[in-house]
Tab-separated table of C-alpha atoms in Angstrom:
chain	number	residue	atom	x	y	z
A	1	MET	CA	0.082	-0.015	-0.055
A	2	ARG	CA	1.357	3.427	-0.994
A	3	VAL	CA	0.683	6.461	1.193
A	4	SER	CA	1.315	10.017	0.236
A	5	LEU	CA	1.094	12.907	2.589
A	6	ARG	CA	1.478	16.724	1.845
A	7	VAL	CA	1.395	19.917	3.567
A	8	GLU	CA	-1.976	21.716	3.313
A	9	GLY	CA	-0.902	24.983	5.261
A	10	GLU	CA	-2.124	28.487	4.468
A	11	ALA	CA	-1.290	32.106	5.175
A	12	ASP	CA	-3.889	35.079	5.033
A	13	GLY	CA	-6.112	32.583	3.058
A	14	LEU	CA	-3.353	31.486	0.535
A	15	ALA	CA	-2.743	27.927	0.110
A	16	LEU	CA	0.987	27.441	0.779
A	17	GLY	CA	1.372	24.085	-1.174
A	18	PRO	CA	0.084	25.389	-4.584
A	19	ALA	CA	1.809	28.783	-4.172
A	20	PHE	CA	5.222	26.988	-3.524
A	21	ALA	CA	4.702	24.699	-6.600
A	22	LEU	CA	3.954	27.599	-8.913
A	23	LEU	CA	6.856	29.783	-7.388
A	24	ASP	CA	9.272	26.750	-7.607
A	25	ALA	CA	8.179	26.158	-11.469
A	26	VAL	CA	8.798	29.960	-12.270
A	27	ALA	CA	12.139	29.749	-10.528
A	28	GLY	CA	13.418	27.065	-12.660
A	29	ALA	CA	11.971	27.857	-15.862
A	30	PRO	CA	12.866	30.498	-18.592
A	31	SER	CA	9.361	31.664	-18.962
A	32	LEU	CA	5.873	31.763	-17.451
A	33	LEU	CA	4.684	29.522	-20.416
A	34	ALA	CA	7.477	27.005	-19.608
A	35	ALA	CA	6.566	26.950	-15.851
A	36	ALA	CA	2.841	26.466	-16.726
A	37	ARG	CA	3.751	23.497	-19.025
A	38	THR	CA	5.850	21.950	-16.087
A	39	LEU	CA	2.629	22.283	-14.005
A	40	GLY	CA	0.360	20.956	-16.797
A	41	ILE	CA	-1.757	24.149	-16.757
A	42	SER	CA	-2.502	26.896	-19.156
A	43	TYR	CA	-0.481	30.103	-19.491
A	44	ARG	CA	-3.635	32.180	-18.522
A	45	SER	CA	-4.110	29.812	-15.394
A	46	ALA	CA	-0.503	30.553	-14.386
A	47	TRP	CA	-0.867	34.266	-14.643
A	48	SER	CA	-4.137	34.109	-12.623
A	49	ARG	CA	-2.391	31.982	-9.776
A	50	LEU	CA	0.351	34.496	-9.767
A	51	ALA	CA	-2.227	37.373	-9.340
A	52	THR	CA	-3.987	35.453	-6.585
A	53	ILE	CA	-0.763	35.053	-4.672
A	54	GLU	CA	0.144	38.692	-4.993
A	55	VAL	CA	-3.337	39.796	-3.824
A	56	ALA	CA	-3.094	37.568	-0.737
A	57	LEU	CA	0.211	38.882	0.236
A	58	GLY	CA	0.089	42.440	-1.042
A	59	ARG	CA	3.405	42.281	-2.807
A	60	PRO	CA	4.360	41.329	-6.346
A	61	VAL	CA	6.075	38.081	-6.641
A	62	ALA	CA	6.835	37.906	-10.286
A	63	VAL	CA	7.710	40.279	-13.142
A	64	LYS	CA	7.601	39.852	-16.924
A	65	THR	CA	10.677	41.415	-18.535
A	66	LYS	CA	10.838	41.924	-22.367
A	67	GLY	CA	13.445	39.650	-23.758
A	68	HIS	CA	14.057	37.855	-20.404
A	69	GLY	CA	10.627	36.238	-19.810
A	70	THR	CA	9.013	36.067	-16.320
A	71	THR	CA	11.229	36.149	-13.234
A	72	LEU	CA	10.573	36.256	-9.456
A	73	THR	CA	10.844	39.611	-7.860
A	74	SER	CA	13.211	39.815	-4.947
A	75	TYR	CA	10.138	39.325	-2.699
A	76	GLY	CA	9.225	36.370	-4.660
A	77	VAL	CA	12.741	34.881	-4.512
A	78	ALA	CA	12.783	35.292	-0.741
A	79	LEU	CA	9.258	33.880	-0.351
A	80	HIS	CA	10.226	30.888	-2.475
A	81	ALA	CA	13.430	30.377	-0.645
A	82	SER	CA	11.328	30.335	2.752
A	83	LEU	CA	8.688	27.847	1.475
A	84	ALA	CA	11.486	25.660	0.073
A	85	ALA	CA	13.191	25.532	3.515
A	86	THR	CA	10.039	24.853	5.301
A	87	PHE	CA	8.987	21.854	2.943
A	88	ARG	CA	12.705	20.501	3.092
A	89	ARG	CA	12.491	20.268	6.652
A	90	LEU	CA	9.176	18.653	6.606
A	91	GLY	CA	10.146	16.088	3.967
A	92	PRO	CA	11.815	13.671	6.151
A	93	THR	CA	9.193	13.810	8.800
A	94	LEU	CA	6.340	13.278	6.096
A	95	ALA	CA	8.309	10.375	4.773
A	96	ALA	CA	8.546	8.596	8.002
A	97	GLU	CA	4.898	9.230	8.550
A	98	GLU	CA	3.823	7.886	5.250
A	99	ILE	CA	5.771	4.653	6.102
A	100	ARG	CA	3.976	4.520	9.665
A	101	LEU	CA	0.642	5.086	8.145
A	102	ALA	CA	1.022	2.622	5.376
A	103	ASP	CA	1.990	-0.183	7.999
A	104	ALA	CA	-0.922	0.783	10.115
A	105	LEU	CA	-3.360	0.746	7.258
A	106	ARG	CA	-2.078	-2.629	5.878
A	107	ALA	CA	-2.590	-3.945	9.355
A	108	LEU	CA	-6.208	-2.716	9.544
A	109	ARG	CA	-7.045	-3.848	5.945
A	110	VAL	CA	-9.310	-7.066	6.046
A	111	GLU	CA	-9.067	-8.649	2.798
A	112	ALA	CA	-12.234	-10.091	1.323
A	113	PRO	CA	-12.272	-13.893	1.847
A	114	THR	CA	-11.896	-16.120	-1.223
A	115	ARG	CA	-15.380	-17.351	-2.187
A	116	MET	CA	-15.573	-21.212	-2.410
A	117	ARG	CA	-18.071	-23.204	-4.163
A	118	ILE	CA	-18.383	-26.614	-2.511
A	119	ALA	CA	-20.562	-29.439	-3.836
A	120	ALA	CA	-20.990	-32.136	-0.932
A	121	SER	CA	-22.543	-35.353	0.017
A	122	HIS	CA	-25.160	-34.620	2.750
A	123	ASP	CA	-23.785	-34.317	6.328
A	124	PRO	CA	-25.321	-32.473	9.282
A	125	LEU	CA	-21.921	-31.468	10.722
A	126	LEU	CA	-20.613	-29.952	7.312
A	127	LEU	CA	-23.795	-28.057	6.968
A	128	GLY	CA	-23.342	-26.647	10.446
A	129	ALA	CA	-19.815	-25.626	9.586
A	130	VAL	CA	-20.779	-23.357	6.741
A	131	THR	CA	-23.600	-21.751	8.513
A	132	ASP	CA	-23.283	-17.881	8.662
A	133	ARG	CA	-20.471	-18.268	6.216
A	134	PRO	CA	-21.544	-16.201	3.068
A	135	GLU	CA	-18.275	-16.849	1.497
A	136	ILE	CA	-19.028	-20.577	1.142
A	137	GLU	CA	-21.744	-21.530	-1.504
A	138	LEU	CA	-22.627	-25.096	-0.708
A	139	ALA	CA	-24.642	-27.334	-2.835
A	140	VAL	CA	-25.747	-30.836	-1.571
A	141	ALA	CA	-25.384	-33.718	-3.816
A	142	GLY	CA	-24.354	-37.400	-3.819
A	143	SER	CA	-20.694	-38.172	-3.494
A	144	LEU	CA	-20.652	-39.052	-6.994
A	145	ASP	CA	-22.486	-36.062	-8.410
A	146	ALA	CA	-20.556	-33.764	-6.246
A	147	LEU	CA	-17.280	-35.190	-7.784
A	148	ALA	CA	-18.898	-34.747	-11.254
A	149	LEU	CA	-19.542	-30.976	-10.421
A	150	LEU	CA	-16.021	-30.510	-9.422
A	151	ARG	CA	-14.755	-32.179	-12.649
A	152	ALA	CA	-17.165	-29.931	-14.752
A	153	GLY	CA	-15.840	-26.748	-12.977
A	154	SER	CA	-19.108	-25.889	-11.308
A	155	ALA	CA	-17.435	-26.463	-8.012
A	156	ASP	CA	-14.073	-25.628	-6.452
A	157	ALA	CA	-14.375	-28.621	-3.948
A	158	ALA	CA	-16.277	-31.718	-3.415
A	159	GLY	CA	-17.196	-33.504	-0.282
A	160	PHE	CA	-17.470	-37.275	-0.586
A	161	HIS	CA	-17.358	-40.759	1.095
A	162	TYR	CA	-17.792	-44.274	0.176
A	163	GLY	CA	-18.143	-46.152	3.575
A	164	ALA	CA	-14.539	-47.025	4.199
A	165	ARG	CA	-11.159	-45.859	5.514
A	166	GLY	CA	-9.115	-48.405	3.378
A	167	VAL	CA	-8.030	-48.341	-0.262
A	168	PRO	CA	-10.593	-46.357	-2.292
A	169	PRO	CA	-13.024	-48.375	-4.675
A	170	VAL	CA	-13.563	-47.547	-8.319
A	171	PRO	CA	-14.407	-44.772	-9.137
A	172	PHE	CA	-13.125	-42.936	-6.222
A	173	ASP	CA	-9.474	-44.239	-6.813
A	174	ALA	CA	-9.263	-41.925	-9.722
A	175	VAL	CA	-9.995	-38.808	-7.375
A	176	PHE	CA	-6.709	-39.634	-5.387
A	177	ALA	CA	-4.634	-40.389	-8.325
A	178	ASN	CA	-5.731	-36.896	-10.074
A	179	THR	CA	-2.827	-34.515	-9.778
A	180	GLY	CA	-5.197	-31.614	-10.347
A	181	LEU	CA	-6.912	-32.142	-7.105
A	182	VAL	CA	-5.794	-32.073	-3.356
A	183	VAL	CA	-7.729	-34.644	-1.232
A	184	ARG	CA	-8.085	-33.968	2.464
A	185	PRO	CA	-9.678	-36.207	5.069
A	186	LEU	CA	-12.345	-33.764	6.757
A	187	PHE	CA	-13.501	-36.207	9.496
A	188	ASP	CA	-14.336	-39.706	10.374
A	189	ARG	CA	-17.809	-40.655	11.186
A	190	GLU	CA	-19.980	-43.583	12.453
A	191	GLN	CA	-22.862	-44.717	10.393
A	192	GLY	CA	-25.356	-47.575	10.953
A	193	PHE	CA	-28.934	-48.478	11.003
A	194	MET	CA	-31.574	-46.044	12.358
A	195	LEU	CA	-34.347	-48.085	13.900
A	196	PRO	CA	-37.631	-47.499	15.974
A	197	PRO	CA	-36.715	-46.956	19.619
A	198	GLY	CA	-35.608	-50.129	21.253
A	199	ASN	CA	-34.818	-51.726	18.100
A	200	PRO	CA	-37.753	-54.113	18.760
A	201	ARG	CA	-37.035	-56.463	15.830
A	202	GLY	CA	-33.348	-56.854	16.945
A	203	VAL	CA	-31.968	-55.679	13.625
A	204	ALA	CA	-28.198	-56.104	13.247
A	205	SER	CA	-27.369	-56.951	9.486
A	206	VAL	CA	-28.765	-56.530	5.901
A	207	THR	CA	-29.799	-60.021	6.259
A	208	ASP	CA	-32.262	-59.231	9.040
A	209	ILE	CA	-33.870	-56.476	6.963
A	210	ALA	CA	-34.427	-58.949	4.183
A	211	ARG	CA	-35.502	-61.844	6.428
A	212	LEU	CA	-37.976	-59.682	8.357
A	213	SER	CA	-39.187	-57.983	5.290
A	214	LEU	CA	-38.524	-54.602	6.909
A	215	ARG	CA	-39.385	-51.387	4.963
A	216	PHE	CA	-36.015	-49.785	4.220
A	217	VAL	CA	-35.433	-46.205	3.136
A	218	ASN	CA	-32.484	-45.797	0.774
A	219	ARG	CA	-30.403	-42.681	-0.242
A	220	GLN	CA	-30.308	-41.303	-3.807
A	221	ARG	CA	-28.206	-42.834	-6.509
A	222	GLY	CA	-24.702	-41.668	-6.121
A	223	ALA	CA	-24.756	-41.099	-2.456
A	224	GLY	CA	-21.958	-42.611	-0.574
A	225	THR	CA	-24.314	-44.003	2.055
A	226	ARG	CA	-26.077	-45.905	-0.820
A	227	ILE	CA	-22.896	-47.139	-2.160
A	228	TRP	CA	-22.161	-48.582	1.420
A	229	PHE	CA	-25.454	-50.194	1.725
A	230	ALA	CA	-25.033	-51.786	-1.752
A	231	ARG	CA	-21.694	-53.301	-0.757
A	232	LEU	CA	-23.219	-54.709	2.486
A	233	CYS	CA	-26.094	-56.287	0.441
A	234	ALA	CA	-23.594	-57.756	-2.048
A	235	GLU	CA	-21.206	-59.076	0.664
A	236	ALA	CA	-24.474	-60.788	2.041
A	237	GLY	CA	-25.392	-62.341	-1.302
A	238	LEU	CA	-28.634	-59.950	-1.535
A	239	GLY	CA	-30.139	-58.039	-4.513
A	240	PRO	CA	-31.992	-54.938	-4.604
A	241	GLU	CA	-35.148	-57.198	-5.035
A	242	ASP	CA	-34.495	-58.643	-1.600
A	243	ILE	CA	-34.883	-55.440	0.224
A	244	LEU	CA	-38.427	-54.167	0.716
A	245	GLY	CA	-38.301	-50.363	-0.121
A	246	ALA	CA	-34.545	-50.254	-1.527
A	247	GLN	CA	-35.907	-47.905	-4.239
A	248	THR	CA	-37.411	-45.484	-1.782
A	249	GLU	CA	-34.924	-42.625	-1.879
A	250	GLU	CA	-34.191	-39.691	0.370
A	251	PHE	CA	-31.550	-36.985	0.162
A	252	THR	CA	-30.694	-36.523	3.781
A	253	HIS	CA	-30.107	-38.551	6.995
A	254	GLN	CA	-32.747	-36.236	8.608
A	255	ALA	CA	-35.439	-37.224	5.894
A	256	VAL	CA	-34.619	-40.929	6.358
A	257	ALA	CA	-34.919	-40.682	10.122
A	258	ALA	CA	-38.246	-38.709	9.879
A	259	LEU	CA	-39.760	-41.483	8.059
A	260	ILE	CA	-38.662	-44.075	10.631
A	261	ALA	CA	-39.781	-41.881	13.462
A	262	THR	CA	-43.454	-41.537	11.871
A	263	GLY	CA	-43.620	-45.124	11.324
A	264	ALA	CA	-43.595	-44.782	7.486
A	265	ALA	CA	-40.470	-47.019	7.349
A	266	ASP	CA	-38.682	-49.507	9.606
A	267	VAL	CA	-34.876	-48.794	8.903
A	268	GLY	CA	-32.445	-46.863	7.014
A	269	MET	CA	-28.780	-45.752	7.305
A	270	GLY	CA	-27.683	-42.566	9.099
A	271	THR	CA	-25.409	-41.189	11.741
A	272	PRO	CA	-25.836	-41.727	15.554
A	273	ALA	CA	-26.347	-37.985	16.018
A	274	VAL	CA	-29.433	-37.918	13.603
A	275	ALA	CA	-30.777	-41.129	15.324
A	276	GLN	CA	-30.551	-39.496	18.757
A	277	ARG	CA	-32.194	-36.266	17.557
A	278	PHE	CA	-35.232	-38.257	16.358
A	279	GLY	CA	-35.400	-40.476	19.421
A	280	LEU	CA	-34.465	-43.583	17.320
A	281	ALA	CA	-32.421	-46.744	18.147
A	282	PHE	CA	-28.860	-46.845	16.212
A	283	HIS	CA	-27.117	-50.038	15.464
A	284	SER	CA	-23.464	-49.159	14.332
A	285	LEU	CA	-22.168	-50.582	11.078
A	286	GLY	CA	-18.674	-48.806	11.300
A	287	TRP	CA	-16.687	-45.817	10.694
A	288	GLU	CA	-15.814	-44.133	7.319
A	289	THR	CA	-13.697	-41.102	6.343
A	290	TYR	CA	-15.374	-38.233	4.731
A	291	PHE	CA	-13.050	-36.362	2.273
A	292	LEU	CA	-12.839	-33.119	0.498
A	293	ALA	CA	-11.371	-32.885	-2.913
A	294	ILE	CA	-10.085	-29.461	-3.781
A	295	ARG	CA	-8.844	-27.928	-7.172
A	296	ALA	CA	-5.137	-27.793	-6.757
A	297	ASP	CA	-5.033	-24.214	-8.137
A	298	PHE	CA	-7.641	-22.971	-5.593
A	299	PRO	CA	-6.181	-19.803	-3.988
A	300	GLY	CA	-6.903	-20.941	-0.401
A	301	LEU	CA	-4.508	-23.861	-0.806
A	302	ALA	CA	-1.561	-21.429	-1.218
A	303	ARG	CA	-2.370	-19.006	1.639
A	304	SER	CA	-1.641	-19.319	5.262
A	305	GLU	CA	-1.735	-15.594	6.554
A	306	PRO	CA	-4.077	-14.426	7.213
A	307	PRO	CA	-6.533	-17.476	7.511
A	308	ASP	CA	-8.629	-17.593	4.518
A	309	THR	CA	-11.965	-19.138	3.585
A	310	LEU	CA	-10.527	-22.775	3.329
A	311	ASP	CA	-8.408	-22.530	6.535
A	312	LEU	CA	-11.513	-21.234	8.603
A	313	PHE	CA	-13.750	-23.751	7.276
A	314	LEU	CA	-11.370	-26.751	7.953
A	315	ALA	CA	-10.959	-25.367	11.547
A	316	ALA	CA	-14.668	-25.239	12.143
A	317	ILE	CA	-14.944	-28.747	10.776
A	318	ALA	CA	-12.167	-30.004	13.207
A	319	GLN	CA	-13.617	-28.246	16.158
A	320	ALA	CA	-17.191	-29.691	15.512
A	321	ALA	CA	-15.941	-33.212	14.902
A	322	ALA	CA	-14.161	-33.360	18.246
A	323	THR	CA	-17.413	-32.490	20.120
A	324	THR	CA	-20.216	-34.172	18.033
A	325	LEU	CA	-21.630	-37.638	18.696
A	326	GLY	CA	-20.447	-40.163	16.129
A	327	TYR	CA	-17.584	-37.989	14.521
A	328	ALA	CA	-13.980	-37.818	15.179
A	329	HIS	CA	-10.641	-36.396	13.702
A	330	PRO	CA	-9.678	-38.447	10.760
A	331	ALA	CA	-7.231	-41.371	11.331
A	332	SER	CA	-8.428	-41.812	14.860
A	333	SER	CA	-8.526	-45.181	16.513
A	334	TYR	CA	-11.796	-46.622	17.734
A	335	PRO	CA	-12.582	-49.066	20.370
A	336	GLY	CA	-13.734	-52.655	19.524
A	337	SER	CA	-12.805	-54.443	16.296
A	338	PRO	CA	-10.228	-53.127	13.751
A	339	TYR	CA	-12.097	-50.613	11.485
A	340	GLN	CA	-11.114	-52.211	8.222
A	341	SER	CA	-12.753	-55.619	9.300
A	342	GLU	CA	-15.621	-53.906	10.977
A	343	VAL	CA	-16.577	-52.027	7.737
A	344	CYS	CA	-15.164	-53.900	4.848
A	345	GLY	CA	-15.502	-57.406	5.731
């Protein structure tokens, strides 16, 4: 930031800065016309300004001599010298103040945060982290749809998950191999079956859902939770036709929980925090990692001071994950069976 300070003093109503500029130009030029050109004003304007100075001070400061152009009178020379000495003494002080003021204004300046467009699989914790953050534009979509929006350039980042913490399956493996993206684990979260209070049918697996002909609520196509459920069915040797209501789709954990809470469905997948909010039973299926894939050229990746949109967003996510039921910092260890065997079989 550049700062420029100048003296705005006056004497008997005469602005001293402009007066000195004109006297200085006349003193250093062979004619008033040349002085006017130096100042970027017209010849008539230069004469008018000289007249203004003389009226204010009551003494002639310049004289036009035939064959010698316009020169300062002895009074004009003395006035020019006095003003020059004053401005010369003030010069170092003004320069030092310019530096101090520039530093102060730079410290006060708050740069507009970088806008960030995120397409992400639905998650209550993530939604809470972007609340009251107008610099973040969030579009909720299934994991695969969110990644498609990122590839199309309609988003700067995509939040996704696939129901595991191990080696990513196809097509998610391509995301981690893409050098144009930076993939960061946002949080680990627990998912499982949300069931009527007390889990009266004793549901513990997809086999139980099929055997008992329970009404299941699925997530939309492309959702990471749906991908997880499909894998569980495949591991149990079940097809979509074996699960009653497998084609019933909802777009959020809350919508699934609401159907179960009202008796319109018997079981669906979600997080323990959502199950608790709706007064439902929860049977854990394991933990997974929720990732954020970010364009490698996104400005926030290269900035560290001051914290920008991405830094503040990641900090809010980390704080919320540490204090929310069923969430944890990524790569944390969990009690019980190793995660890989618990989730992936």
